[in-house]
Amino acid sequence: MAKKKIKKLLVANRGEIALRVMRSAREMGISTVAVYSEADRHAPFVRFADEAVCIGPAPSKESYLVIDKLVQVCMDLQVDAVHPGYGFLSENGAFAQALEKAGVIFVGPTPHAMKVMGDKLAAKEAVKAFGVPLVPGTEGAVSGLEEAMKVARTITFPILIKAAAGGGGKGMRVVNAEPELKESLERAISEAQNAFGDGSVFIEKYVAGPRHIEVQVMADTHGNVCYLFERECSVQRRHQKVVEEAPSAVLTPELRKRMGEAAVAVAKSVDYVGAGTVEFLLDEQRNFYFMEMNTRLQVEHPVTEMITGLDLVKLQIRVAEGEKLPFAQSDLAINGHAIEIRVYAEDPANNFLPDIGTLTTYRPPQGPGVRVDDGFEEGMTIPIHYDPMIAKLITHGATREEAIARMERAIDDYAIGGVETTLPFCRFTMGHEAFRKGAYDTHFVRDHFRPEVLDGSDPVEEQAAAAIAAGILEGRSGPAMAAPAVAQGPSLWKLRRR
Ligand code: MV4
């Protein structure tokens, strides 16, 4: 692989991730190009860039997703490489191919790797030969009801029907028993056809109460692949992550090594290059199963940076230049604990409804162990056209307890006015006994969160708060915390804030 220094980098993205990528580029002496839609004209990432080009109106389909326009800007400005960030064109093989054809480096994996991992069935097929554990289920797409029934009886109900072209929870359907199978299968196929233009579905045993654990991998063009440990992202609602942490509170060093090595095998199965994330489910018996691989830098990458001391964007750029990874697996170690929360302009008291508007007040927290990756400033309006994420708040500590305490302090110091945000929900989570103990799974929100816990109007909460207060006054310590889990976190929180 020929080495080529990148002198000018175009970031084909917006908001916090565009800014985050450009910061690393600048530190490396690489000049930066922003592309922006008319809605983002005054955004910080546009001002930060050395050069900036407007690529069209606000809707992504007319700006951030138009491959031809981006390639043209690369030509006009003599750009050496493009970083796609996450979302938009980051996992689009056609974009990578168009850049390659134009002689521009795509900071990411090959179109082949993106194509295989973008098809969930092709991905399972590819990793199987590498001994990576898979959830029991169909080998390929199910051809009809007869095959589906046969597989379902073998693996036993409940089962999950998934769309091959889906991913991230899209196009999934749980089937609890035989009589439901026919209708569920027909619906799943027609939904997949409508949503993805591909009606292929497959069946897996339904894993109850799983934890979402993903492993960061980094690969160079010389065949070296390392794992940068795991992130736990089990606090989600509607398949949208809200809280992420590294390392997971439940992995032993032995399990971490096995999952890390499985993730490396997944990467090797497609000759992966660059930063990637291998997603696993961990069941209640701590068996892990490969789910999918995300072929991009992820939103939650900062927690990995905090515990490894590495800059993933710099590594991506070095790898894209043809450099070898500057470390071996044995050089890597976990330092402390990091937590990230996503600050969305959404109202957690109102079913997380988007609450876009103007940031009349915006003052992010500061201080030891606090990092804020954001793309907004006070007075800016959050555009309706894109993801409503305002910022990511990341804390690091020597221990998980310290990272949590820092997060609580940082959330309390975060001043956002003009829109409702997910901050109160995240504060609730930090205070919740199940989270504090690390005893949570992907059903955390469903099992523990009700909007009433945020406004103090819930009588159950008030009672529980009173009971805990009484316990504290009586001088009881730990055991007082063993009351019903639902009531714990928010009550302690309210108590402390009085
Ligand atoms: C599953 C599952 C249970 N059993 N597969 C959702 C996102 C996609 N990447 C995989 N997902 C799931 N696959 C089997 N066989 C449960 C989920 C799942 C989930 C996974 C990770 C994080 C949150 C989740 C929420 C609901 C369901």
PDB file of C-alpha atoms in Angstrom, residues 317-458:
ATOM      1  CA  ILE A 317      -6.075   9.601   9.310  1.00  0.00           C
ATOM      2  CA  ARG A 318      -2.681   7.910   9.831  1.00  0.00           C
ATOM      3  CA  VAL A 319      -4.133   4.594   8.661  1.00  0.00           C
ATOM      4  CA  ALA A 320      -5.644   6.321   5.598  1.00  0.00           C
ATOM      5  CA  GLU A 321      -2.170   7.653   4.807  1.00  0.00           C
ATOM      6  CA  GLY A 322      -0.891   4.080   4.764  1.00  0.00           C
ATOM      7  CA  GLU A 323       0.910   4.217   8.120  1.00  0.00           C
ATOM      8  CA  LYS A 324       1.143   1.213  10.441  1.00  0.00           C
ATOM      9  CA  LEU A 325      -0.736   1.243  13.754  1.00  0.00           C
ATOM     10  CA  PRO A 326       1.657   2.843  16.289  1.00  0.00           C
ATOM     11  CA  PHE A 327       0.919   0.139  18.904  1.00  0.00           C
ATOM     12  CA  ALA A 328       0.442  -3.601  19.332  1.00  0.00           C
ATOM     13  CA  GLN A 329      -2.363  -5.204  21.339  1.00  0.00           C
ATOM     14  CA  SER A 330      -0.042  -5.763  24.306  1.00  0.00           C
ATOM     15  CA  ASP A 331       0.656  -2.008  24.496  1.00  0.00           C
ATOM     16  CA  LEU A 332      -2.991  -1.208  25.161  1.00  0.00           C
ATOM     17  CA  ALA A 333      -4.535  -0.945  28.626  1.00  0.00           C
ATOM     18  CA  ILE A 334      -7.653   0.512  30.214  1.00  0.00           C
ATOM     19  CA  ASN A 335      -7.132   3.624  32.309  1.00  0.00           C
ATOM     20  CA  GLY A 336     -10.069   4.410  34.595  1.00  0.00           C
ATOM     21  CA  HIS A 337     -13.661   4.710  33.504  1.00  0.00           C
ATOM     22  CA  ALA A 338     -15.569   6.997  31.124  1.00  0.00           C
ATOM     23  CA  ILE A 339     -19.259   7.761  30.632  1.00  0.00           C
ATOM     24  CA  GLU A 340     -20.964   9.646  27.817  1.00  0.00           C
ATOM     25  CA  ILE A 341     -24.468  11.035  27.782  1.00  0.00           C
ATOM     26  CA  ARG A 342     -26.189  12.378  24.699  1.00  0.00           C
ATOM     27  CA  VAL A 343     -27.862  15.720  25.159  1.00  0.00           C
ATOM     28  CA  TYR A 344     -30.788  15.726  22.749  1.00  0.00           C
ATOM     29  CA  ALA A 345     -33.308  18.517  22.216  1.00  0.00           C
ATOM     30  CA  GLU A 346     -36.057  16.159  23.269  1.00  0.00           C
ATOM     31  CA  ASP A 347     -38.532  16.219  26.127  1.00  0.00           C
ATOM     32  CA  PRO A 348     -38.049  13.126  28.324  1.00  0.00           C
ATOM     33  CA  ALA A 349     -41.220  14.016  30.261  1.00  0.00           C
ATOM     34  CA  ASN A 350     -43.174  13.881  26.997  1.00  0.00           C
ATOM     35  CA  ASN A 351     -42.181  10.586  25.357  1.00  0.00           C
ATOM     36  CA  PHE A 352     -38.859  12.089  24.174  1.00  0.00           C
ATOM     37  CA  LEU A 353     -40.637  14.256  21.628  1.00  0.00           C
ATOM     38  CA  PRO A 354     -38.187  16.438  19.673  1.00  0.00           C
ATOM     39  CA  ASP A 355     -38.230  19.957  21.094  1.00  0.00           C
ATOM     40  CA  ILE A 356     -36.361  22.029  18.599  1.00  0.00           C
ATOM     41  CA  GLY A 357     -36.038  25.764  19.133  1.00  0.00           C
ATOM     42  CA  THR A 358     -33.515  28.425  20.049  1.00  0.00           C
ATOM     43  CA  LEU A 359     -30.843  27.931  22.702  1.00  0.00           C
ATOM     44  CA  THR A 360     -31.586  31.049  24.749  1.00  0.00           C
ATOM     45  CA  THR A 361     -29.092  29.878  27.369  1.00  0.00           C
ATOM     46  CA  TYR A 362     -26.169  27.588  26.632  1.00  0.00           C
ATOM     47  CA  ARG A 363     -23.341  27.105  29.106  1.00  0.00           C
ATOM     48  CA  PRO A 364     -21.569  23.736  29.044  1.00  0.00           C
ATOM     49  CA  PRO A 365     -19.875  22.386  32.171  1.00  0.00           C
ATOM     50  CA  GLN A 366     -16.109  22.437  32.699  1.00  0.00           C
ATOM     51  CA  GLY A 367     -13.566  21.132  35.172  1.00  0.00           C
ATOM     52  CA  PRO A 368     -11.512  18.002  35.838  1.00  0.00           C
ATOM     53  CA  GLY A 369     -12.432  14.918  33.835  1.00  0.00           C
ATOM     54  CA  VAL A 370     -15.104  16.698  31.785  1.00  0.00           C
ATOM     55  CA  ARG A 371     -15.237  16.787  27.963  1.00  0.00           C
ATOM     56  CA  VAL A 372     -18.018  18.340  25.910  1.00  0.00           C
ATOM     57  CA  ASP A 373     -18.275  17.628  22.181  1.00  0.00           C
ATOM     58  CA  ASP A 374     -20.857  20.056  20.825  1.00  0.00           C
ATOM     59  CA  GLY A 375     -21.615  22.066  17.721  1.00  0.00           C
ATOM     60  CA  PHE A 376     -23.869  24.813  18.998  1.00  0.00           C
ATOM     61  CA  GLU A 377     -23.552  28.167  20.726  1.00  0.00           C
ATOM     62  CA  GLU A 378     -25.934  30.276  22.783  1.00  0.00           C
ATOM     63  CA  GLY A 379     -28.480  32.024  20.563  1.00  0.00           C
ATOM     64  CA  MET A 380     -28.390  29.385  17.814  1.00  0.00           C
ATOM     65  CA  THR A 381     -31.522  27.647  16.603  1.00  0.00           C
ATOM     66  CA  ILE A 382     -31.466  23.878  16.329  1.00  0.00           C
ATOM     67  CA  PRO A 383     -32.329  23.076  12.693  1.00  0.00           C
ATOM     68  CA  ILE A 384     -35.339  20.820  12.201  1.00  0.00           C
ATOM     69  CA  HIS A 385     -33.691  19.070   9.273  1.00  0.00           C
ATOM     70  CA  TYR A 386     -31.180  16.970  11.184  1.00  0.00           C
ATOM     71  CA  ASP A 387     -30.642  14.824  14.248  1.00  0.00           C
ATOM     72  CA  PRO A 388     -31.639  16.831  17.361  1.00  0.00           C
ATOM     73  CA  MET A 389     -28.437  16.055  19.297  1.00  0.00           C
ATOM     74  CA  ILE A 390     -27.099  19.241  20.912  1.00  0.00           C
ATOM     75  CA  ALA A 391     -23.999  17.804  22.519  1.00  0.00           C
ATOM     76  CA  LYS A 392     -22.228  14.841  24.037  1.00  0.00           C
ATOM     77  CA  LEU A 393     -21.083  15.172  27.629  1.00  0.00           C
ATOM     78  CA  ILE A 394     -18.269  12.838  28.587  1.00  0.00           C
ATOM     79  CA  THR A 395     -16.677  12.356  31.997  1.00  0.00           C
ATOM     80  CA  HIS A 396     -13.628  10.350  32.991  1.00  0.00           C
ATOM     81  CA  GLY A 397     -12.580   9.175  36.436  1.00  0.00           C
ATOM     82  CA  ALA A 398     -10.150   6.791  38.090  1.00  0.00           C
ATOM     83  CA  THR A 399     -13.114   4.557  38.940  1.00  0.00           C
ATOM     84  CA  ARG A 400     -16.676   4.076  37.679  1.00  0.00           C
ATOM     85  CA  GLU A 401     -17.939   5.738  40.862  1.00  0.00           C
ATOM     86  CA  GLU A 402     -15.818   8.805  40.197  1.00  0.00           C
ATOM     87  CA  ALA A 403     -16.962   8.978  36.555  1.00  0.00           C
ATOM     88  CA  ILE A 404     -20.598   8.819  37.723  1.00  0.00           C
ATOM     89  CA  ALA A 405     -20.068  11.475  40.406  1.00  0.00           C
ATOM     90  CA  ARG A 406     -18.389  13.724  37.847  1.00  0.00           C
ATOM     91  CA  MET A 407     -21.270  13.168  35.438  1.00  0.00           C
ATOM     92  CA  GLU A 408     -23.793  14.133  38.105  1.00  0.00           C
ATOM     93  CA  ARG A 409     -21.829  17.270  38.897  1.00  0.00           C
ATOM     94  CA  ALA A 410     -21.382  18.128  35.210  1.00  0.00           C
ATOM     95  CA  ILE A 411     -25.078  17.634  34.426  1.00  0.00           C
ATOM     96  CA  ASP A 412     -25.985  19.913  37.324  1.00  0.00           C
ATOM     97  CA  ASP A 413     -23.546  22.528  35.939  1.00  0.00           C
ATOM     98  CA  TYR A 414     -24.956  22.300  32.376  1.00  0.00           C
ATOM     99  CA  ALA A 415     -27.203  25.292  31.687  1.00  0.00           C
ATOM    100  CA  ILE A 416     -29.478  24.924  28.679  1.00  0.00           C
ATOM    101  CA  GLY A 417     -32.497  27.179  28.199  1.00  0.00           C
ATOM    102  CA  GLY A 418     -35.024  27.483  25.395  1.00  0.00           C
ATOM    103  CA  VAL A 419     -35.491  23.793  24.708  1.00  0.00           C
ATOM    104  CA  GLU A 420     -36.230  20.703  26.766  1.00  0.00           C
ATOM    105  CA  THR A 421     -33.347  18.226  26.795  1.00  0.00           C
ATOM    106  CA  THR A 422     -32.508  14.675  27.807  1.00  0.00           C
ATOM    107  CA  LEU A 423     -30.314  16.015  30.673  1.00  0.00           C
ATOM    108  CA  PRO A 424     -32.932  15.276  33.385  1.00  0.00           C
ATOM    109  CA  PHE A 425     -33.334  11.741  32.061  1.00  0.00           C
ATOM    110  CA  CYS A 426     -29.559  11.230  32.165  1.00  0.00           C
ATOM    111  CA  ARG A 427     -29.433  12.647  35.694  1.00  0.00           C
ATOM    112  CA  PHE A 428     -32.152  10.166  36.646  1.00  0.00           C
ATOM    113  CA  THR A 429     -30.112   7.332  35.137  1.00  0.00           C
ATOM    114  CA  MET A 430     -26.918   8.316  37.002  1.00  0.00           C
ATOM    115  CA  GLY A 431     -28.832   8.254  40.285  1.00  0.00           C
ATOM    116  CA  HIS A 432     -30.627   5.002  39.640  1.00  0.00           C
ATOM    117  CA  GLU A 433     -29.600   2.045  41.768  1.00  0.00           C
ATOM    118  CA  ALA A 434     -29.686  -0.396  38.820  1.00  0.00           C
ATOM    119  CA  PHE A 435     -27.310   1.821  36.835  1.00  0.00           C
ATOM    120  CA  ARG A 436     -25.066   2.497  39.827  1.00  0.00           C
ATOM    121  CA  LYS A 437     -24.738  -1.216  40.466  1.00  0.00           C
ATOM    122  CA  GLY A 438     -24.150  -1.912  36.768  1.00  0.00           C
ATOM    123  CA  ALA A 439     -27.180  -4.207  36.921  1.00  0.00           C
ATOM    124  CA  TYR A 440     -28.980  -2.993  33.814  1.00  0.00           C
ATOM    125  CA  ASP A 441     -29.756  -4.281  30.333  1.00  0.00           C
ATOM    126  CA  THR A 442     -31.342  -2.978  27.124  1.00  0.00           C
ATOM    127  CA  HIS A 443     -34.724  -2.856  28.881  1.00  0.00           C
ATOM    128  CA  PHE A 444     -33.516  -0.252  31.414  1.00  0.00           C
ATOM    129  CA  VAL A 445     -35.743   2.540  30.119  1.00  0.00           C
ATOM    130  CA  ARG A 446     -38.824   0.310  29.811  1.00  0.00           C
ATOM    131  CA  ASP A 447     -38.291  -1.280  33.225  1.00  0.00           C
ATOM    132  CA  HIS A 448     -37.242   1.735  35.280  1.00  0.00           C
ATOM    133  CA  PHE A 449     -38.251   4.996  33.661  1.00  0.00           C
ATOM    134  CA  ARG A 450     -41.591   6.750  33.852  1.00  0.00           C
ATOM    135  CA  PRO A 451     -41.891  10.457  32.946  1.00  0.00           C
ATOM    136  CA  GLU A 452     -43.419  11.188  36.370  1.00  0.00           C
ATOM    137  CA  VAL A 453     -40.052  10.589  38.049  1.00  0.00           C
ATOM    138  CA  LEU A 454     -38.742  13.820  36.497  1.00  0.00           C
ATOM    139  CA  ASP A 455     -41.325  16.302  37.752  1.00  0.00           C
ATOM    140  CA  GLY A 456     -41.692  15.161  41.340  1.00  0.00           C
ATOM    141  CA  SER A 457     -45.447  14.751  40.991  1.00  0.00           C
ATOM    142  CA  ASP A 458     -45.440  10.986  41.315  1.00  0.00           C
TER     143      ASP A 458
END
